[in-house]
PDB file of C-alpha atoms in Angstrom:
ATOM      1  CA  MET S  18       0.000   0.000   0.000  1.00  0.00           C
ATOM      2  CA  ARG S  19       1.500   3.299  -1.053  1.00  0.00           C
ATOM      3  CA  VAL S  20       1.000   6.321   1.168  1.00  0.00           C
ATOM      4  CA  HIS S  21       1.046   9.627  -0.666  1.00  0.00           C
ATOM      5  CA  GLN S  22       2.989  12.505   0.793  1.00  0.00           C
ATOM      6  CA  PRO S  23       0.856  15.399   2.097  1.00  0.00           C
ATOM      7  CA  SER S  24       0.986  18.769   0.393  1.00  0.00           C
ATOM      8  CA  ALA S  25       3.754  20.973   1.711  1.00  0.00           C
ATOM      9  CA  HIS S  26       1.451  23.540   3.334  1.00  0.00           C
ATOM     10  CA  GLN S  27      -0.150  21.027   5.671  1.00  0.00           C
ATOM     11  CA  PRO S  28       1.188  21.257   9.251  1.00  0.00           C
ATOM     12  CA  THR S  29       2.467  18.142  10.967  1.00  0.00           C
ATOM     13  CA  PRO S  30       0.383  16.914  13.916  1.00  0.00           C
ATOM     14  CA  PRO S  31       2.063  17.007  17.350  1.00  0.00           C
ATOM     15  CA  PHE S  32       4.148  13.830  17.553  1.00  0.00           C
ATOM     16  CA  ASN S  33       4.513  11.907  20.826  1.00  0.00           C
ATOM     17  CA  ALA S  34       8.089  10.657  20.524  1.00  0.00           C
ATOM     18  CA  PRO S  35       8.225   8.819  23.908  1.00  0.00           C
ATOM     19  CA  ALA S  36       5.032   6.916  23.032  1.00  0.00           C
ATOM     20  CA  ALA S  37       6.532   5.776  19.708  1.00  0.00           C
ATOM     21  CA  ARG S  38       9.690   4.562  21.419  1.00  0.00           C
ATOM     22  CA  LYS S  39       7.696   2.770  24.131  1.00  0.00           C
ATOM     23  CA  LEU S  40       5.387   1.051  21.636  1.00  0.00           C
ATOM     24  CA  ARG S  41       8.320  -0.144  19.534  1.00  0.00           C
ATOM     25  CA  GLY S  42      10.058  -1.516  22.615  1.00  0.00           C
ATOM     26  CA  ALA S  43       6.913  -3.328  23.749  1.00  0.00           C
ATOM     27  CA  LEU S  44       6.814  -5.129  20.408  1.00  0.00           C
ATOM     28  CA  GLY S  45      10.467  -6.113  20.690  1.00  0.00           C
ATOM     29  CA  MET S  46      11.294  -4.299  17.449  1.00  0.00           C
ATOM     30  CA  GLY S  47      14.438  -2.405  16.574  1.00  0.00           C
ATOM     31  CA  PRO S  48      14.443   0.794  14.488  1.00  0.00           C
ATOM     32  CA  GLU S  49      15.537  -1.316  11.514  1.00  0.00           C
ATOM     33  CA  HIS S  50      12.406  -3.483  11.808  1.00  0.00           C
ATOM     34  CA  VAL S  51      10.143  -0.424  11.866  1.00  0.00           C
ATOM     35  CA  ALA S  52      11.916   1.107   8.865  1.00  0.00           C
ATOM     36  CA  TYR S  53      11.654  -2.169   6.952  1.00  0.00           C
ATOM     37  CA  GLY S  54       7.920  -2.364   7.631  1.00  0.00           C
ATOM     38  CA  MET S  55       7.372   1.188   6.419  1.00  0.00           C
ATOM     39  CA  ASN S  56       9.476   0.466   3.313  1.00  0.00           C
ATOM     40  CA  THR S  57       7.753  -2.732   2.268  1.00  0.00           C
ATOM     41  CA  SER S  58       4.184  -2.345   3.515  1.00  0.00           C
ATOM     42  CA  TYR S  59       3.647   1.373   2.991  1.00  0.00           C
ATOM     43  CA  GLY S  60       5.847   2.227   0.032  1.00  0.00           C
ATOM     44  CA  LEU S  61       8.155   4.612   1.897  1.00  0.00           C
ATOM     45  CA  PRO S  62      11.631   3.495   0.740  1.00  0.00           C
ATOM     46  CA  TYR S  63      13.386   6.578   2.089  1.00  0.00           C
ATOM     47  CA  VAL S  64      12.546   5.758   5.731  1.00  0.00           C
ATOM     48  CA  THR S  65      15.729   4.506   7.438  1.00  0.00           C
ATOM     49  CA  PRO S  66      16.499   3.265  10.968  1.00  0.00           C
ATOM     50  CA  ASP S  67      18.269   6.590  11.579  1.00  0.00           C
ATOM     51  CA  LEU S  68      15.076   8.464  10.684  1.00  0.00           C
ATOM     52  CA  ILE S  69      13.074   6.326  13.108  1.00  0.00           C
ATOM     53  CA  VAL S  70      15.591   7.145  15.846  1.00  0.00           C
ATOM     54  CA  ALA S  71      15.395  10.855  14.983  1.00  0.00           C
ATOM     55  CA  TRP S  72      11.605  10.748  15.375  1.00  0.00           C
ATOM     56  CA  GLU S  73      11.884   8.966  18.710  1.00  0.00           C
ATOM     57  CA  ARG S  74      14.404  11.503  19.994  1.00  0.00           C
ATOM     58  CA  GLY S  75      12.256  14.454  18.936  1.00  0.00           C
ATOM     59  CA  ILE S  76      14.871  15.668  16.469  1.00  0.00           C
ATOM     60  CA  ALA S  77      12.383  15.325  13.595  1.00  0.00           C
ATOM     61  CA  ALA S  78       8.691  14.507  13.299  1.00  0.00           C
ATOM     62  CA  PRO S  79       6.823  12.318  10.796  1.00  0.00           C
ATOM     63  CA  SER S  80       4.433  13.789   8.260  1.00  0.00           C
ATOM     64  CA  ASN S  81       0.776  12.739   8.157  1.00  0.00           C
ATOM     65  CA  SER S  82       1.340   9.806   5.849  1.00  0.00           C
ATOM     66  CA  GLU S  83       4.462   8.726   7.731  1.00  0.00           C
ATOM     67  CA  LEU S  84       2.554   8.887  11.005  1.00  0.00           C
ATOM     68  CA  ILE S  85      -0.213   6.653   9.652  1.00  0.00           C
ATOM     69  CA  ALA S  86       2.350   4.180   8.296  1.00  0.00           C
ATOM     70  CA  LEU S  87       4.278   4.199  11.578  1.00  0.00           C
ATOM     71  CA  ALA S  88       1.060   3.474  13.484  1.00  0.00           C
ATOM     72  CA  GLY S  89       0.376   0.570  11.142  1.00  0.00           C
ATOM     73  CA  VAL S  90       3.805  -0.937  11.718  1.00  0.00           C
ATOM     74  CA  LEU S  91       3.532  -0.452  15.491  1.00  0.00           C
ATOM     75  CA  TRP S  92       0.026  -1.953  15.597  1.00  0.00           C
ATOM     76  CA  CYS S  93      -1.551   1.099  17.200  1.00  0.00           C
ATOM     77  CA  SER S  94      -3.907   3.908  16.275  1.00  0.00           C
ATOM     78  CA  PRO S  95      -2.468   7.200  14.977  1.00  0.00           C
ATOM     79  CA  GLY S  96      -3.959   8.868  18.039  1.00  0.00           C
ATOM     80  CA  GLU S  97      -1.556   6.957  20.269  1.00  0.00           C
ATOM     81  CA  LEU S  98       1.372   8.613  18.501  1.00  0.00           C
ATOM     82  CA  ILE S  99       0.312  12.238  18.722  1.00  0.00           C
ATOM     83  CA  GLY S 100      -0.066  14.671  21.586  1.00  0.00           C
ATOM     84  CA  ALA S 101      -3.368  16.163  22.638  1.00  0.00           C
ATOM     85  CA  PRO S 102      -5.108  17.221  19.394  1.00  0.00           C
ATOM     86  CA  ARG S 103      -6.334  20.804  19.130  1.00  0.00           C
ATOM     87  CA  THR S 104      -7.284  21.407  15.519  1.00  0.00           C
ATOM     88  CA  LEU S 105      -9.999  19.789  13.428  1.00  0.00           C
ATOM     89  CA  ARG S 106      -7.384  18.028  11.337  1.00  0.00           C
ATOM     90  CA  GLU S 107      -5.466  16.717  14.361  1.00  0.00           C
ATOM     91  CA  HIS S 108      -8.645  15.247  15.848  1.00  0.00           C
ATOM     92  CA  ARG S 109      -9.397  13.495  12.558  1.00  0.00           C
ATOM     93  CA  ILE S 110      -5.896  12.032  12.347  1.00  0.00           C
ATOM     94  CA  ALA S 111      -6.072  10.938  15.984  1.00  0.00           C
ATOM     95  CA  ARG S 112      -9.207   8.954  15.132  1.00  0.00           C
ATOM     96  CA  GLY S 113      -7.504   7.386  12.117  1.00  0.00           C
ATOM     97  CA  LEU S 114     -10.142   8.723   9.723  1.00  0.00           C
ATOM     98  CA  ALA S 115      -9.789   9.957   6.157  1.00  0.00           C
ATOM     99  CA  ALA S 116     -11.169  13.367   5.233  1.00  0.00           C
ATOM    100  CA  GLU S 117     -13.714  11.570   3.036  1.00  0.00           C
ATOM    101  CA  ASP S 118     -15.057   9.693   6.069  1.00  0.00           C
ATOM    102  CA  VAL S 119     -15.641  12.848   8.091  1.00  0.00           C
ATOM    103  CA  ALA S 120     -17.106  14.797   5.176  1.00  0.00           C
ATOM    104  CA  ARG S 121     -19.584  11.995   4.507  1.00  0.00           C
ATOM    105  CA  ALA S 122     -20.533  11.686   8.179  1.00  0.00           C
ATOM    106  CA  VAL S 123     -21.283  15.397   8.583  1.00  0.00           C
ATOM    107  CA  GLY S 124     -22.991  15.795   5.222  1.00  0.00           C
ATOM    108  CA  LEU S 125     -20.472  18.015   3.443  1.00  0.00           C
ATOM    109  CA  GLU S 126     -18.865  17.871   0.040  1.00  0.00           C
ATOM    110  CA  LEU S 127     -15.287  16.648   0.401  1.00  0.00           C
ATOM    111  CA  LEU S 128     -13.739  19.808  -1.049  1.00  0.00           C
ATOM    112  CA  ALA S 129     -15.789  22.012   1.276  1.00  0.00           C
ATOM    113  CA  TYR S 130     -14.694  20.008   4.302  1.00  0.00           C
ATOM    114  CA  VAL S 131     -11.029  19.963   3.254  1.00  0.00           C
ATOM    115  CA  ARG S 132     -11.064  23.742   2.831  1.00  0.00           C
ATOM    116  CA  MET S 133     -12.430  24.154   6.353  1.00  0.00           C
ATOM    117  CA  GLU S 134      -9.787  21.833   7.702  1.00  0.00           C
ATOM    118  CA  GLU S 135      -6.931  23.571   5.885  1.00  0.00           C
ATOM    119  CA  ALA S 136      -8.157  26.999   7.010  1.00  0.00           C
ATOM    120  CA  ASP S 137      -8.784  25.638  10.518  1.00  0.00           C
ATOM    121  CA  GLU S 138     -12.206  27.284  10.346  1.00  0.00           C
ATOM    122  CA  TRP S 139     -15.287  25.133  10.865  1.00  0.00           C
ATOM    123  CA  ARG S 140     -18.406  26.602   9.216  1.00  0.00           C
ATOM    124  CA  GLY S 141     -20.900  23.766   9.597  1.00  0.00           C
ATOM    125  CA  ASN S 142     -24.407  24.310  10.924  1.00  0.00           C
ATOM    126  CA  GLU S 143     -25.718  23.030  14.259  1.00  0.00           C
ATOM    127  CA  ARG S 144     -26.710  19.610  12.871  1.00  0.00           C
ATOM    128  CA  GLN S 145     -23.352  19.184  11.140  1.00  0.00           C
ATOM    129  CA  SER S 146     -21.522  20.253  14.301  1.00  0.00           C
ATOM    130  CA  ALA S 147     -23.367  17.594  16.281  1.00  0.00           C
ATOM    131  CA  ALA S 148     -22.424  14.998  13.644  1.00  0.00           C
ATOM    132  CA  LEU S 149     -18.808  16.193  13.763  1.00  0.00           C
ATOM    133  CA  ALA S 150     -18.706  15.745  17.543  1.00  0.00           C
ATOM    134  CA  GLU S 151     -20.039  12.217  17.159  1.00  0.00           C
ATOM    135  CA  VAL S 152     -17.733  11.025  14.385  1.00  0.00           C
ATOM    136  CA  LEU S 153     -14.617  12.508  16.011  1.00  0.00           C
ATOM    137  CA  ASP S 154     -15.733  11.639  19.553  1.00  0.00           C
ATOM    138  CA  LEU S 155     -15.260  15.253  20.653  1.00  0.00           C
ATOM    139  CA  SER S 156     -15.949  16.460  24.157  1.00  0.00           C
ATOM    140  CA  MET S 157     -17.895  19.697  24.423  1.00  0.00           C
ATOM    141  CA  ALA S 158     -14.646  21.529  25.189  1.00  0.00           C
ATOM    142  CA  ASP S 159     -13.004  20.053  22.084  1.00  0.00           C
ATOM    143  CA  LEU S 160     -16.023  20.961  19.947  1.00  0.00           C
ATOM    144  CA  VAL S 161     -15.883  24.561  21.162  1.00  0.00           C
ATOM    145  CA  THR S 162     -12.188  24.691  20.232  1.00  0.00           C
ATOM    146  CA  VAL S 163     -12.428  23.193  16.734  1.00  0.00           C
ATOM    147  CA  THR S 164     -15.535  25.203  15.813  1.00  0.00           C
ATOM    148  CA  GLY S 165     -13.739  28.447  16.640  1.00  0.00           C
ATOM    149  CA  LEU S 166     -15.991  29.426  19.557  1.00  0.00           C
ATOM    150  CA  GLU S 167     -13.268  29.344  22.218  1.00  0.00           C
ATOM    151  CA  THR S 168     -12.236  32.970  21.675  1.00  0.00           C
ATOM    152  CA  LYS S 169     -15.814  34.166  22.018  1.00  0.00           C
ATOM    153  CA  LEU S 170     -16.342  32.022  25.105  1.00  0.00           C
ATOM    154  CA  ALA S 171     -13.139  33.357  26.679  1.00  0.00           C
ATOM    155  CA  GLU S 172     -14.288  36.953  26.134  1.00  0.00           C
ATOM    156  CA  MET S 173     -17.632  36.263  27.793  1.00  0.00           C
ATOM    157  CA  LEU S 174     -16.013  34.505  30.732  1.00  0.00           C
ATOM    158  CA  ARG S 175     -13.516  37.312  31.319  1.00  0.00           C
ATOM    159  CA  ASP S 176     -16.326  39.855  31.343  1.00  0.00           C
ATOM    160  CA  ALA S 177     -18.403  37.653  33.642  1.00  0.00           C
ATOM    161  CA  VAL S 178     -15.741  37.330  36.341  1.00  0.00           C
ATOM    162  CA  THR S 179     -14.647  40.966  36.196  1.00  0.00           C
ATOM    163  CA  THR S 180     -18.148  42.536  36.148  1.00  0.00           C
ATOM    164  CA  ARG S 181     -21.612  41.091  36.880  1.00  0.00           C
ATOM    165  CA  TRP S 182     -21.644  37.357  36.202  1.00  0.00           C
ATOM    166  CA  GLN S 183     -25.466  37.261  36.159  1.00  0.00           C
ATOM    167  CA  ALA S 184     -25.539  39.184  32.889  1.00  0.00           C
ATOM    168  CA  TYR S 185     -23.619  36.406  31.100  1.00  0.00           C
ATOM    169  CA  VAL S 186     -25.640  33.343  32.091  1.00  0.00           C
ATOM    170  CA  ARG S 187     -27.942  33.694  29.103  1.00  0.00           C
ATOM    171  CA  PRO S 188     -25.246  34.488  26.475  1.00  0.00           C
ATOM    172  CA  VAL S 189     -22.995  31.624  27.617  1.00  0.00           C
ATOM    173  CA  GLY S 190     -25.986  29.284  27.801  1.00  0.00           C
ATOM    174  CA  LYS S 191     -26.922  30.255  24.262  1.00  0.00           C
ATOM    175  CA  LEU S 192     -23.385  29.626  23.025  1.00  0.00           C
ATOM    176  CA  LEU S 193     -23.096  26.207  24.690  1.00  0.00           C
ATOM    177  CA  PRO S 194     -25.608  23.353  25.013  1.00  0.00           C
ATOM    178  CA  LEU S 195     -25.456  23.450  28.814  1.00  0.00           C
ATOM    179  CA  ASP S 196     -28.205  23.717  31.408  1.00  0.00           C
ATOM    180  CA  ARG S 197     -28.673  27.382  32.352  1.00  0.00           C
ATOM    181  CA  ARG S 198     -28.638  26.580  36.063  1.00  0.00           C
ATOM    182  CA  LEU S 199     -25.279  24.843  35.665  1.00  0.00           C
ATOM    183  CA  VAL S 200     -23.927  27.814  33.697  1.00  0.00           C
ATOM    184  CA  GLY S 201     -25.064  30.174  36.457  1.00  0.00           C
ATOM    185  CA  ASP S 202     -23.459  28.067  39.171  1.00  0.00           C
ATOM    186  CA  VAL S 203     -20.172  27.897  37.255  1.00  0.00           C
ATOM    187  CA  LEU S 204     -20.051  31.620  36.497  1.00  0.00           C
ATOM    188  CA  ARG S 205     -20.835  32.481  40.107  1.00  0.00           C
ATOM    189  CA  SER S 206     -18.075  30.156  41.281  1.00  0.00           C
ATOM    190  CA  LEU S 207     -15.526  31.635  38.874  1.00  0.00           C
ATOM    191  CA  HIS S 208     -16.545  35.193  39.772  1.00  0.00           C
ATOM    192  CA  THR S 209     -16.170  34.455  43.498  1.00  0.00           C
ATOM    193  CA  GLU S 210     -12.784  32.798  42.948  1.00  0.00           C
ATOM    194  CA  TYR S 211     -11.463  35.655  40.810  1.00  0.00           C
ATOM    195  CA  GLN S 212     -12.654  38.442  43.086  1.00  0.00           C
ATOM    196  CA  GLY S 213     -11.448  36.592  46.172  1.00  0.00           C
ATOM    197  CA  GLN S 214      -8.022  36.083  44.649  1.00  0.00           C
ATOM    198  CA  MET S 215      -7.713  39.777  43.794  1.00  0.00           C
ATOM    199  CA  VAL S 216      -8.691  40.865  47.309  1.00  0.00           C
ATOM    200  CA  ALA S 217      -6.379  38.312  48.918  1.00  0.00           C
ATOM    201  CA  THR S 218      -3.416  39.365  46.777  1.00  0.00           C
ATOM    202  CA  LEU S 219      -3.900  43.007  47.713  1.00  0.00           C
ATOM    203  CA  SER S 220      -4.252  42.059  51.388  1.00  0.00           C
ATOM    204  CA  TRP S 221      -1.037  40.038  51.362  1.00  0.00           C
ATOM    205  CA  SER S 222       0.840  42.972  49.894  1.00  0.00           C
ATOM    206  CA  GLY S 223      -0.738  45.446  52.303  1.00  0.00           C
ATOM    207  CA  GLY S 224      -2.353  47.206  49.393  1.00  0.00           C
ATOM    208  CA  ALA S 225       1.024  48.441  48.201  1.00  0.00           C
ATOM    209  CA  ALA S 226       1.827  46.005  45.409  1.00  0.00           C
ATOM    210  CA  ALA S 227      -1.039  46.420  42.970  1.00  0.00           C
ATOM    211  CA  GLY S 228       1.224  44.955  40.306  1.00  0.00           C
ATOM    212  CA  GLU S 229       1.126  41.581  42.053  1.00  0.00           C
ATOM    213  CA  ALA S 230      -2.665  41.623  41.965  1.00  0.00           C
ATOM    214  CA  ASP S 231      -2.569  42.546  38.289  1.00  0.00           C
ATOM    215  CA  ASP S 232      -0.265  39.609  37.547  1.00  0.00           C
ATOM    216  CA  ALA S 233      -2.441  37.182  39.496  1.00  0.00           C
ATOM    217  CA  GLY S 234      -5.567  38.452  37.807  1.00  0.00           C
ATOM    218  CA  ARG S 235      -3.988  38.261  34.362  1.00  0.00           C
ATOM    219  CA  ASP S 236      -2.925  34.658  34.965  1.00  0.00           C
ATOM    220  CA  PHE S 237      -6.459  33.747  36.077  1.00  0.00           C
ATOM    221  CA  LEU S 238      -8.010  35.363  33.007  1.00  0.00           C
ATOM    222  CA  ASP S 239      -5.472  33.791  30.634  1.00  0.00           C
ATOM    223  CA  ARG S 240      -6.595  30.348  31.778  1.00  0.00           C
ATOM    224  CA  ILE S 241     -10.283  31.175  32.162  1.00  0.00           C
ATOM    225  CA  VAL S 242     -11.542  28.662  29.585  1.00  0.00           C
ATOM    226  CA  ASP S 243      -9.681  25.749  31.194  1.00  0.00           C
ATOM    227  CA  ARG S 244     -10.989  26.840  34.593  1.00  0.00           C
ATOM    228  CA  PHE S 245     -14.518  27.019  33.187  1.00  0.00           C
ATOM    229  CA  TRP S 246     -14.459  23.439  31.894  1.00  0.00           C
ATOM    230  CA  SER S 247     -12.889  22.206  35.123  1.00  0.00           C
ATOM    231  CA  VAL S 248     -15.694  23.731  37.189  1.00  0.00           C
ATOM    232  CA  VAL S 249     -18.321  22.483  34.727  1.00  0.00           C
ATOM    233  CA  GLN S 250     -16.987  18.951  35.150  1.00  0.00           C
ATOM    234  CA  ARG S 251     -16.872  19.283  38.929  1.00  0.00           C
ATOM    235  CA  ASN S 252     -20.372  20.765  39.254  1.00  0.00           C
ATOM    236  CA  SER S 253     -21.962  18.322  36.831  1.00  0.00           C
ATOM    237  CA  GLY S 254     -20.381  15.311  38.508  1.00  0.00           C
ATOM    238  CA  GLY S 255     -18.587  14.407  35.243  1.00  0.00           C
TER     239      GLY S 255
END
């Protein structure tokens, strides 16, 4: 089976070098065995034992097609060889799916889907987004990220914790398919945590080091989306 090289403009997914080395060792294979398998079974004659070692040491990283071939030789899924996926394309590769499979599942023409993936800009409707989450097994947090809503969510959350959180229950609830009561509880919790941290920082510094409070507040706001999902999971018992 010949694996075609990806076009040059396509970014390489985040490669998990330690996982590749561990999987190879578990199979009792040397770099030469992996290279041979990629040569003969996947039509990649240029792959050498030295290249395998370079991948495992993090000196280089495999392309999409090389990653899929490597997974085949190591008897694992491509997802086991990449770090936490963030983009639409990385999630697809992690699931070991072809673009055609995803396009068909969400009801899009292949070219339209590929353009969204290359631009990293999902433009599907609500039904297609739900189908995307199902075929790629996306969590709600992942879906928000790949559909480009994370920036908007972050802006709402920052405003909610720095002003009146009550005013943002409805907008956040409209953006996300979450129970409004849960959204309210989470926003109230984040608001209380943020305001309490600011007051505590100023108290520790005797009110003199406002810069320390600014730094603490900036760090909290920079990670507001991760904090939001963490509290959602905690409050929903997930």
